[in-house]
Amino acid sequence: MKFIFVTGGVVSSLGKGVLTSSLGALLRARGHKVTAVKIDPYINIDAGTMRPYEHGEVFVTAGGSETDLDVGNYERFLDMDTPEGSQITTGQVYQEVIRKERAGEYLSQTVQVIPHVTDEIKRRIRESANRAGADICIIEVGGTVGDIESLPFLEAIRTMRFDEGYENVAYVHLTLAPSVTSGEIKTKPTQHSVAALRSVGITPDFVVVRSSDPLGEDMRKKISLFTSVDPDGVFSSHNLEHIYEVPLTLEDQGLGKAVERRLKLEKVQPNLWFWQDAVKKLKNPSSSVKIGFVGKYVALADAYQSILEGLRHAGIANDARVDVAWISAEELEEVGAENTLLAGLDGILIGPGFGNRGVEGKIKAARYAREQKVPYFGICLGMQVAVIDYARLGGLEGANSTEFDAYSPHKVIDLMPEQLEQQDMGGTMRLGDWPMQIKAGTRMASIYGLPNGGLVKERHRHRYEVNPKYVAALEGAGLVVSAVTPGMRGRGAGLVEAIEIADHPFFVGLQAHPEFKSRPMRPSPPFKAFIEASLEFAKARG
Ligand code: GLN
């Protein structure tokens, strides 16, 4: 097993996740089985309770872990389902160390950061790599070098070179070379940041430098000289139009080959055809569509990263550019706002959400799409608001979700009785892969290529369900329930998983989050179908 550690310096948000994923893609393109692990030095056990507009979206794995959004990048670039344990936090590490201490597993020892905490960190890294059955594991260390809370992790990864052997461990450091007003690129922050890394005993094998423009040869030499990293170990990660270009530029500069040499891997010609083709399509699409994305955190794309990626994948598959127009759900609440804010769109997407801010605006958008016959794609809360709108249309006045109106006379979206007994925040969530039974002859059936219906797994992250008591009434009013949770009893059996409206160009809602499974090379079927329908709608409209 080979381990590659990716650290970062100077400032946060330089794109360590994209670098980790791109490096993984280059190794995967050489036929290696690669996995990636994200280390987050915060004390939270996972990302489940964190605010999306501060930390970006919560990415949900197949096993139901609520992780950092970078894990989503790993899954997309490596085209793999990450196993459990793909995110390691300080909270998890300490929880386990304290559990062991209480259980008497360290009997007679003083339990300390070194070696007990660092050993637990290393154990988790190895366990996660083994679980994935990988031959190369790339570990991204969150935060920036110099942060107090990342010290135990840096100490752990420093010693892994001695545990595993020089040929099996490499370190990559990502830094920033800012340009000053004169346009000159500055290398000093990079020097300082590498110095900080060396002060904890880690000498990077490779330095990747973020900058607005490509680094010239002179800059590389200078950085090499000041950091004691070989000149051919310095790489430039300059601004690019699309993140899918990152693996290609890094390969062009020889990163893949350099890692091969450093880790004594067999030399292989990488197969990067897919990335080249995807970038070509992204740069020169045959057509374009304008999708209105109605949401709460409209200011921060990171909060909806996987959905934006899902749209991008669907765009590549349809050879079309997808332009996203952000629409604030709260602004939509104003009287008549829909006629201006939603006019001229080729499709309307309502994404996930928690809490009642802007929810009436979302219900209004679903109604607008239904009435104006604009393609509509509702994900999780986006499906729930469409159900609420339909219930009100069907005469259930004041219909709502208990999440937004605990006194609603028609709680068409509600908690299930067995959930009410749960105490723990999060304990009541339906998380991870759950199957849905798609009904024959529905649009969902054709979306997933299962004309006779069948089982499909998508990832879930929600608490409320369509209230089974209202399903017959909703169906009576014309709403099609196109998928349900299979099984006869227990949480989930028979619950509504998807809805659609028949006499409409495209009106589909899913309780699940298909965005989490969308991959550049395997776009999510509902995303692909939504963009296809939006393209047709745009064409028909002229
Ligand atoms: N708030 C809703 C629920 O908990 C929807 C969640 C979501 O959109 N992810 O059911």
Coordinates of C-alpha atoms and ligand atoms in Angstrom, one line a residue:
M1 CA 0.0 0.0 0.0
K2 CA 1.2 3.5 -0.9
F3 CA 0.2 6.6 0.9
I4 CA 0.2 10.2 -0.5
F5 CA -0.5 13.0 2.0
V6 CA -1.7 16.3 0.7
T7 CA -1.3 19.3 3.0
G8 CA -2.0 23.0 2.4
G9 CA -0.5 26.3 3.4
V10 CA -0.9 30.1 3.2
V11 CA -4.7 30.3 3.2
S12 CA -7.6 27.8 3.2
S13 CA -9.9 27.1 0.2
L14 CA -7.0 26.7 -2.3
G15 CA -8.6 23.6 -3.7
K16 CA -6.8 20.9 -1.8
G17 CA -9.8 18.6 -2.5
V18 CA -9.6 19.1 -6.2
L19 CA -5.9 18.6 -6.1
T20 CA -6.3 15.3 -4.1
S21 CA -9.1 14.2 -6.5
S22 CA -7.1 15.1 -9.6
L23 CA -4.0 13.3 -8.4
G24 CA -6.2 10.3 -7.7
A25 CA -7.7 10.5 -11.2
L26 CA -4.2 10.5 -12.7
L27 CA -3.3 7.4 -10.8
R28 CA -6.6 5.7 -11.5
A29 CA -6.0 6.5 -15.2
R30 CA -2.9 4.4 -14.8
G31 CA -4.9 1.4 -13.6
H32 CA -4.3 1.8 -9.9
K33 CA -7.0 1.1 -7.3
V34 CA -7.1 4.5 -5.6
T35 CA -9.0 5.7 -2.6
A36 CA -9.0 9.0 -0.7
V37 CA -9.5 10.0 2.9
K38 CA -10.3 13.5 4.2
I39 CA -8.9 14.5 7.6
D40 CA -10.8 17.4 9.3
P41 CA -9.1 18.6 12.4
Y42 CA -12.4 19.9 14.0
I43 CA -14.0 18.3 17.0
N44 CA -17.3 17.6 15.4
I45 CA -17.8 13.8 14.8
D46 CA -19.0 14.5 11.3
A47 CA -20.3 17.3 9.1
G48 CA -23.9 16.4 9.7
T49 CA -24.7 19.3 12.0
M50 CA -22.6 22.0 10.2
R51 CA -24.0 24.9 8.4
P52 CA -23.8 24.5 4.6
Y53 CA -23.2 28.2 3.9
E54 CA -20.1 28.1 6.1
H55 CA -18.7 24.7 5.3
G56 CA -20.4 23.9 2.0
E57 CA -22.7 21.0 1.4
V58 CA -22.9 17.9 3.6
F59 CA -22.0 15.0 1.3
V60 CA -23.7 11.7 2.1
T61 CA -21.9 8.4 1.4
A62 CA -23.6 5.1 0.5
G63 CA -23.2 3.9 4.0
G64 CA -24.9 7.0 5.4
S65 CA -22.0 9.0 6.7
E66 CA -22.5 12.8 6.5
T67 CA -19.1 14.0 5.3
D68 CA -17.2 17.0 4.1
L69 CA -17.9 18.1 0.5
D70 CA -14.4 17.0 -0.6
V71 CA -15.5 13.4 -0.2
G72 CA -17.9 14.2 -3.0
N73 CA -15.0 15.3 -5.2
Y74 CA -13.2 12.0 -4.5
E75 CA -16.2 10.0 -5.5
R76 CA -16.7 11.9 -8.7
F77 CA -13.0 12.1 -9.8
L78 CA -12.3 8.5 -8.8
D79 CA -15.7 7.1 -9.9
M80 CA -16.0 5.2 -6.7
D81 CA -18.2 4.8 -3.6
T82 CA -16.0 5.8 -0.7
P83 CA -16.2 3.2 2.2
E84 CA -17.1 4.3 5.7
G85 CA -14.2 6.1 7.4
S86 CA -13.4 8.3 4.5
Q87 CA -13.6 11.3 6.7
I88 CA -11.5 11.4 9.9
T89 CA -12.1 14.1 12.5
T90 CA -10.5 15.0 15.8
G91 CA -13.8 14.2 17.4
Q92 CA -13.8 10.6 16.1
V93 CA -10.2 10.1 17.2
Y94 CA -10.7 11.4 20.7
Q95 CA -14.0 9.6 21.1
E96 CA -12.3 6.3 20.3
V97 CA -9.2 7.0 22.5
I98 CA -11.4 7.9 25.4
R99 CA -13.6 4.8 24.9
K100 CA -10.5 2.6 24.9
E101 CA -9.2 4.3 28.0
R102 CA -12.5 3.7 29.8
A103 CA -12.5 0.1 28.6
G104 CA -9.2 -0.4 30.2
E105 CA -7.4 -1.0 27.0
Y106 CA -4.5 1.3 27.9
L107 CA -4.3 -0.1 31.5
S108 CA -1.4 1.4 33.5
Q109 CA -0.4 3.9 30.8
T110 CA -0.7 7.6 30.8
V111 CA -2.9 8.3 27.7
Q112 CA -1.3 11.0 25.6
V113 CA -1.5 12.8 22.3
I114 CA 1.8 11.0 21.3
P115 CA 1.5 8.0 20.9
H116 CA -2.1 7.2 21.7
V117 CA -3.9 9.9 19.6
T118 CA -1.4 9.7 16.8
D119 CA -1.6 5.9 16.7
E120 CA -5.4 6.1 16.5
I121 CA -5.1 8.5 13.6
K122 CA -2.8 6.1 11.7
R123 CA -5.0 3.1 12.5
R124 CA -7.9 5.0 11.0
I125 CA -6.0 5.9 7.9
R126 CA -4.9 2.3 7.3
E127 CA -8.3 0.9 8.1
S128 CA -10.0 3.2 5.6
A129 CA -7.4 2.3 2.9
N130 CA -7.8 -1.4 3.5
R131 CA -11.6 -1.2 3.5
A132 CA -11.4 0.3 0.0
G133 CA -9.1 -2.5 -1.1
A134 CA -6.9 0.2 -2.6
D135 CA -3.3 0.0 -3.5
I136 CA -2.9 3.8 -3.3
C137 CA -4.5 5.9 -0.6
I138 CA -4.4 9.7 -0.9
I139 CA -5.0 11.5 2.4
E140 CA -6.0 15.2 2.4
V141 CA -5.2 17.0 5.6
G142 CA -7.8 19.7 6.1
G143 CA -6.9 23.2 7.4
T144 CA -3.6 24.9 6.9
V145 CA -0.2 24.0 8.2
G146 CA 0.4 26.0 11.4
D147 CA -3.1 25.5 12.8
I148 CA -2.9 24.3 16.4
E149 CA -5.6 21.6 15.8
S150 CA -3.8 19.9 12.9
L151 CA -0.6 19.3 14.8
P152 CA -1.4 15.7 16.0
F153 CA -2.4 14.8 12.4
L154 CA 0.9 16.2 11.0
E155 CA 2.8 14.3 13.6
A156 CA 1.0 11.1 12.7
I157 CA 1.6 11.5 9.0
R158 CA 5.2 12.4 9.6
T159 CA 5.9 9.1 11.3
M160 CA 4.1 7.1 8.6
R161 CA 7.1 7.5 6.3
F162 CA 9.1 5.5 8.9
D163 CA 6.4 2.9 9.5
E164 CA 5.7 2.3 5.9
G165 CA 9.1 3.0 4.3
Y166 CA 10.3 5.8 2.1
E167 CA 9.1 4.3 -1.1
N168 CA 5.6 4.0 0.1
V169 CA 4.9 7.5 1.5
A170 CA 4.9 10.8 -0.4
Y171 CA 4.0 14.3 0.7
V172 CA 2.4 16.9 -1.5
H173 CA 2.0 20.5 -0.3
L174 CA -0.4 23.0 -1.9
T175 CA 0.4 26.7 -1.5
L176 CA -0.5 30.0 -3.0
A177 CA 1.6 32.4 -5.1
P178 CA -0.5 35.6 -5.1
S179 CA 0.0 38.3 -7.7
V180 CA 0.4 41.8 -6.4
T181 CA -0.9 45.0 -8.1
S182 CA 2.0 45.1 -10.5
G183 CA 1.0 41.7 -11.7
E184 CA 4.1 40.2 -10.3
I185 CA 3.8 36.7 -8.8
K186 CA 5.1 36.4 -5.2
T187 CA 6.7 33.3 -3.9
K188 CA 7.4 34.3 -0.3
P189 CA 4.2 32.9 1.2
T190 CA 5.2 29.5 -0.4
Q191 CA 8.6 29.7 1.1
H192 CA 7.1 30.4 4.6
S193 CA 4.5 27.7 4.3
V194 CA 7.0 25.0 3.3
A195 CA 9.2 26.2 6.2
A196 CA 6.3 25.7 8.5
L197 CA 5.8 22.2 7.2
R198 CA 9.5 21.4 7.7
S199 CA 9.4 22.7 11.2
V200 CA 7.1 19.9 12.1
G201 CA 9.4 17.5 10.4
I202 CA 7.8 17.0 7.0
T203 CA 9.7 17.7 3.9
P204 CA 7.4 17.8 0.9
D205 CA 8.3 15.8 -2.2
F206 CA 6.1 18.0 -4.4
V207 CA 4.9 21.5 -4.1
V208 CA 1.8 22.5 -6.1
V209 CA 1.4 26.3 -6.4
R210 CA -2.0 27.9 -6.9
S211 CA -1.7 31.1 -8.9
S212 CA -3.8 33.1 -11.3
D213 CA -1.4 32.5 -14.2
P214 CA 0.8 29.5 -15.0
L215 CA 4.2 29.7 -13.2
G216 CA 7.1 30.4 -15.4
E217 CA 10.3 28.3 -15.4
D218 CA 12.1 31.0 -13.4
M219 CA 9.4 30.9 -10.7
R220 CA 9.6 27.1 -10.5
K221 CA 13.4 27.3 -10.1
K222 CA 13.1 30.0 -7.5
I223 CA 10.5 28.0 -5.5
S224 CA 12.6 24.9 -5.8
L225 CA 15.7 26.6 -4.6
F226 CA 14.0 28.2 -1.5
T227 CA 12.1 25.1 -0.5
S228 CA 14.7 22.4 -1.3
V229 CA 12.2 20.6 -3.5
D230 CA 13.4 19.3 -6.9
P231 CA 12.6 21.7 -9.8
D232 CA 10.6 18.9 -11.4
G233 CA 8.7 18.6 -8.2
V234 CA 7.2 22.0 -8.4
F235 CA 3.8 22.2 -10.2
S236 CA 1.6 25.0 -11.2
S237 CA -2.1 24.9 -10.5
H238 CA -3.3 28.1 -12.1
N239 CA -6.8 29.3 -12.7
L240 CA -8.7 27.3 -15.2
E241 CA -12.1 27.5 -16.7
H242 CA -13.3 24.1 -15.5
I243 CA -12.1 21.9 -12.6
Y244 CA -12.0 18.9 -14.9
E245 CA -9.0 20.5 -16.6
V246 CA -7.0 20.2 -13.4
P247 CA -6.0 16.5 -13.9
L248 CA -5.0 17.3 -17.5
T249 CA -2.8 20.3 -16.7
L250 CA -1.1 18.4 -13.9
E251 CA -0.4 15.5 -16.2
D252 CA 1.0 17.8 -18.8
Q253 CA 3.4 19.1 -16.3
G254 CA 4.4 15.6 -15.4
L255 CA 2.9 15.1 -11.9
G256 CA 1.7 11.6 -12.7
K257 CA 5.2 10.5 -13.9
A258 CA 6.8 12.2 -10.9
V259 CA 4.6 10.3 -8.5
E260 CA 5.4 7.0 -10.4
R261 CA 9.1 7.7 -10.0
R262 CA 8.9 8.7 -6.3
L263 CA 6.7 5.8 -5.2
K264 CA 8.5 3.3 -7.5
L265 CA 5.3 2.5 -9.4
E266 CA 5.4 0.7 -12.7
K267 CA 5.4 3.3 -15.6
V268 CA 2.1 3.3 -17.4
Q269 CA 0.6 5.4 -20.1
P270 CA -2.4 7.0 -18.5
N271 CA -5.8 6.8 -20.2
L272 CA -7.2 10.3 -19.8
W273 CA -9.5 10.1 -22.8
F274 CA -12.6 10.7 -20.7
W275 CA -11.3 13.9 -19.2
Q276 CA -10.1 15.3 -22.5
D277 CA -13.5 14.6 -24.1
A278 CA -15.4 16.1 -21.2
V279 CA -13.3 19.3 -21.2
K280 CA -13.9 19.5 -25.0
K281 CA -17.6 19.2 -24.5
L282 CA -17.6 21.7 -21.7
K283 CA -15.7 24.3 -23.7
N284 CA -17.6 23.9 -27.0
P285 CA -21.2 22.7 -26.3
S286 CA -23.7 22.5 -29.1
S287 CA -26.4 24.2 -27.2
S288 CA -27.3 25.7 -23.8
V289 CA -30.1 25.8 -21.3
K290 CA -31.0 28.1 -18.5
I291 CA -31.9 26.4 -15.3
G292 CA -33.4 28.4 -12.4
F293 CA -32.1 27.0 -9.1
V294 CA -34.4 28.0 -6.2
G295 CA -32.7 27.9 -2.9
K296 CA -31.9 29.4 0.5
Y297 CA -28.1 29.7 0.3
V298 CA -28.2 31.1 -3.2
A299 CA -25.1 33.1 -2.5
L300 CA -22.8 30.1 -2.0
A301 CA -22.3 27.5 -4.7
D302 CA -20.5 25.2 -2.3
A303 CA -23.7 24.7 -0.4
Y304 CA -25.0 22.8 -3.5
Q305 CA -21.8 21.5 -4.9
S306 CA -23.1 18.0 -5.8
I307 CA -26.2 19.4 -7.5
L308 CA -24.2 21.8 -9.6
E309 CA -21.9 18.9 -10.5
G310 CA -24.9 16.7 -11.4
L311 CA -26.1 19.5 -13.7
R312 CA -22.6 19.7 -15.3
H313 CA -22.5 16.0 -15.9
A314 CA -26.0 16.1 -17.4
G315 CA -24.8 19.0 -19.6
I316 CA -21.8 16.9 -20.8
A317 CA -24.1 14.0 -21.6
N318 CA -26.4 16.2 -23.6
D319 CA -23.6 18.2 -25.2
A320 CA -25.1 21.4 -23.7
R321 CA -23.9 24.2 -21.5
V322 CA -26.1 24.5 -18.3
D323 CA -26.4 28.0 -17.1
V324 CA -27.6 28.3 -13.6
A325 CA -29.7 31.2 -12.5
W326 CA -29.8 31.5 -8.7
I327 CA -33.2 32.4 -7.4
S328 CA -33.7 33.4 -3.8
A329 CA -36.7 31.5 -2.4
E330 CA -37.4 34.3 0.0
E331 CA -37.6 36.9 -2.8
L332 CA -40.1 34.6 -4.5
E333 CA -42.4 34.9 -1.6
E334 CA -43.4 38.5 -2.6
V335 CA -46.6 38.8 -4.4
G336 CA -46.2 38.3 -8.2
A337 CA -42.4 37.8 -7.9
E338 CA -42.6 34.5 -9.8
N339 CA -43.7 36.3 -13.0
T340 CA -40.4 38.1 -13.2
L341 CA -38.0 35.8 -11.3
L342 CA -39.1 32.7 -13.0
A343 CA -39.8 34.0 -16.5
G344 CA -37.5 32.9 -19.4
L345 CA -36.2 29.7 -17.7
D346 CA -35.9 26.4 -19.5
G347 CA -36.2 24.4 -16.3
I348 CA -36.7 24.9 -12.6
L349 CA -34.8 23.0 -9.9
I350 CA -35.7 23.0 -6.2
G351 CA -33.0 21.5 -4.1
P352 CA -32.8 20.2 -0.6
G353 CA -33.4 22.4 2.5
F354 CA -34.1 22.4 6.2
G355 CA -36.2 25.0 8.1
N356 CA -39.0 27.2 6.9
R357 CA -37.1 30.2 5.6
G358 CA -38.3 30.7 2.0
V359 CA -40.4 27.6 1.9
E360 CA -43.6 29.4 0.6
G361 CA -41.4 30.8 -2.2
K362 CA -40.4 27.3 -3.1
I363 CA -44.0 26.0 -3.0
K364 CA -44.8 28.9 -5.3
A365 CA -42.0 28.0 -7.7
A366 CA -43.4 24.4 -7.9
R367 CA -46.8 25.7 -8.6
Y368 CA -45.5 28.0 -11.3
A369 CA -43.6 25.1 -13.0
R370 CA -46.7 22.9 -12.8
E371 CA -49.1 25.6 -14.3
Q372 CA -46.7 27.0 -16.9
K373 CA -45.5 23.5 -17.8
V374 CA -41.9 24.4 -17.3
P375 CA -39.7 21.3 -16.7
Y376 CA -39.4 20.8 -13.0
F377 CA -37.0 18.8 -10.9
G378 CA -37.5 18.6 -7.2
I379 CA -34.9 17.0 -5.0
C380 CA -35.9 16.0 -1.4
L381 CA -37.4 19.2 -0.1
G382 CA -38.0 20.1 -3.8
M383 CA -40.3 17.0 -4.0
Q384 CA -42.0 17.8 -0.6
V385 CA -43.0 21.3 -1.7
A386 CA -44.4 20.0 -5.0
V387 CA -46.5 17.6 -2.9
I388 CA -47.7 20.4 -0.7
D389 CA -48.6 22.5 -3.7
Y390 CA -50.5 19.6 -5.2
A391 CA -52.3 18.9 -2.0
R392 CA -53.5 22.5 -1.8
L393 CA -54.5 22.4 -5.5
G394 CA -56.5 19.2 -4.6
G395 CA -58.5 21.1 -2.0
L396 CA -56.5 20.4 1.1
E397 CA -56.4 24.0 2.3
G398 CA -53.5 24.8 4.6
A399 CA -51.7 21.6 3.6
N400 CA -48.1 21.8 4.8
S401 CA -45.2 19.9 6.3
T402 CA -45.0 19.6 10.1
E403 CA -41.5 20.9 9.7
F404 CA -42.9 24.3 8.7
D405 CA -46.3 24.4 10.3
A406 CA -46.9 22.2 13.3
Y407 CA -50.6 23.2 13.4
S408 CA -51.4 22.6 9.7
P409 CA -54.8 20.9 9.3
H410 CA -53.3 18.7 6.6
K411 CA -49.8 17.5 7.4
V412 CA -49.1 16.0 4.1
I413 CA -45.4 15.8 5.0
D414 CA -44.8 14.5 8.4
L415 CA -42.7 12.5 10.8
M416 CA -43.5 8.8 11.0
P417 CA -44.7 7.5 14.4
E418 CA -41.5 5.4 15.0
Q419 CA -39.4 8.6 14.6
L420 CA -41.2 10.3 17.4
E421 CA -39.5 8.0 19.9
Q422 CA -36.0 9.0 18.8
Q423 CA -34.2 11.5 21.0
D424 CA -30.9 12.1 19.2
M425 CA -30.6 14.9 16.7
G426 CA -29.8 13.1 13.5
G427 CA -31.1 9.8 14.8
T428 CA -34.4 10.4 13.0
M429 CA -32.8 11.0 9.7
R430 CA -33.0 8.6 6.8
L431 CA -29.4 8.5 5.6
G432 CA -27.4 6.8 2.9
D433 CA -28.4 4.3 0.2
W434 CA -32.0 3.2 0.3
P435 CA -33.8 1.3 -2.4
M436 CA -36.8 2.6 -4.2
Q437 CA -39.2 0.4 -6.2
I438 CA -40.0 2.2 -9.4
K439 CA -43.4 1.6 -10.9
A440 CA -43.7 0.3 -14.5
G441 CA -44.8 2.7 -17.2
T442 CA -43.9 5.9 -15.2
R443 CA -41.6 8.6 -16.3
M444 CA -39.2 7.4 -13.6
A445 CA -39.2 4.0 -15.2
S446 CA -38.1 5.4 -18.5
I447 CA -35.6 7.8 -16.8
Y448 CA -33.8 4.8 -15.2
G449 CA -34.2 2.6 -18.3
L450 CA -36.5 0.2 -16.5
P451 CA -39.7 0.1 -18.6
N452 CA -41.2 -2.6 -16.3
G453 CA -40.1 -0.9 -13.2
G454 CA -37.6 -2.2 -10.7
L455 CA -35.3 -1.4 -7.8
V456 CA -32.8 1.5 -7.8
K457 CA -30.7 2.7 -4.9
E458 CA -30.2 6.4 -4.3
R459 CA -28.8 8.2 -1.3
H460 CA -31.1 9.9 1.2
R461 CA -30.8 12.6 3.8
H462 CA -34.1 13.7 5.2
R463 CA -36.3 13.4 8.2
Y464 CA -39.9 14.0 7.0
E465 CA -41.9 11.7 4.7
V466 CA -45.0 12.1 2.5
N467 CA -47.7 11.2 5.0
P468 CA -49.1 7.8 4.0
K469 CA -52.6 8.9 5.1
Y470 CA -52.8 11.4 2.2
V471 CA -51.4 9.3 -0.6
A472 CA -54.8 8.1 -1.8
A473 CA -56.1 11.6 -1.9
L474 CA -53.1 12.9 -3.7
E475 CA -53.3 10.1 -6.3
G476 CA -57.0 10.8 -6.6
A477 CA -56.2 14.4 -7.5
G478 CA -53.9 13.2 -10.2
L479 CA -50.5 13.1 -8.7
V480 CA -48.5 10.0 -9.8
V481 CA -46.5 8.2 -7.1
S482 CA -43.8 6.7 -9.3
A483 CA -41.6 5.0 -6.7
V484 CA -42.0 3.7 -3.2
T485 CA -39.7 2.2 -0.6
P486 CA -39.9 -1.6 -1.0
G487 CA -40.7 -4.0 1.8
M488 CA -43.7 -4.8 3.9
R489 CA -42.9 -3.4 7.3
G490 CA -40.4 -1.3 9.2
R491 CA -39.2 2.2 8.6
G492 CA -39.6 3.1 5.1
A493 CA -41.9 0.3 3.7
G494 CA -44.3 1.8 1.2
L495 CA -43.1 5.4 1.7
V496 CA -43.3 7.7 -1.3
E497 CA -39.9 7.9 -3.0
A498 CA -40.8 9.8 -6.1
I499 CA -43.7 11.7 -7.7
E500 CA -44.5 13.0 -11.1
I501 CA -47.3 14.8 -13.0
A502 CA -48.4 13.0 -16.2
D503 CA -49.7 15.8 -18.4
H504 CA -46.6 17.9 -18.2
P505 CA -43.3 18.0 -20.2
F506 CA -41.3 17.0 -17.2
F507 CA -42.4 17.3 -13.6
V508 CA -40.4 14.9 -11.4
G509 CA -39.6 14.9 -7.7
L510 CA -37.5 12.5 -5.7
Q511 CA -37.3 12.1 -1.9
A512 CA -33.7 10.9 -2.4
H513 CA -30.6 12.9 -3.5
P514 CA -29.6 11.5 -6.9
E515 CA -26.8 14.2 -7.1
F516 CA -24.7 12.2 -4.7
K517 CA -24.3 9.4 -7.2
S518 CA -23.8 11.5 -10.3
R519 CA -20.3 11.1 -11.8
P520 CA -18.8 12.9 -14.8
M521 CA -18.6 9.6 -16.6
R522 CA -21.9 8.3 -15.4
P523 CA -24.4 11.1 -15.1
S524 CA -27.3 10.7 -12.8
P525 CA -30.3 9.5 -14.8
P526 CA -32.9 12.0 -13.5
F527 CA -30.4 14.9 -14.0
K528 CA -29.7 13.8 -17.5
A529 CA -33.4 13.5 -18.3
F530 CA -34.2 16.9 -16.7
I531 CA -31.6 18.6 -18.9
E532 CA -32.8 16.8 -21.9
A533 CA -36.4 17.9 -21.2
S534 CA -35.2 21.5 -20.6
L535 CA -33.4 21.5 -23.9
E536 CA -36.5 20.3 -25.7
F537 CA -38.6 22.9 -23.9
A538 CA -36.1 25.6 -24.9
K539 CA -36.2 24.5 -28.5
A540 CA -40.0 24.3 -28.6
R541 CA -40.2 27.8 -27.2
G542 CA -37.7 29.0 -29.9
Ligands
GLN1 N1 -36.3 19.2 5.5 C1 -36.8 18.1 4.8 C2 -36.7 16.8 5.6 O1 -36.0 16.7 6.6 C3 -36.0 17.9 3.5 C4 -34.6 17.5 3.7 C5 -33.8 17.7 2.5 O2 -34.2 18.4 1.5 N2 -32.6 17.1 2.5 O3 -37.4 15.8 5.3

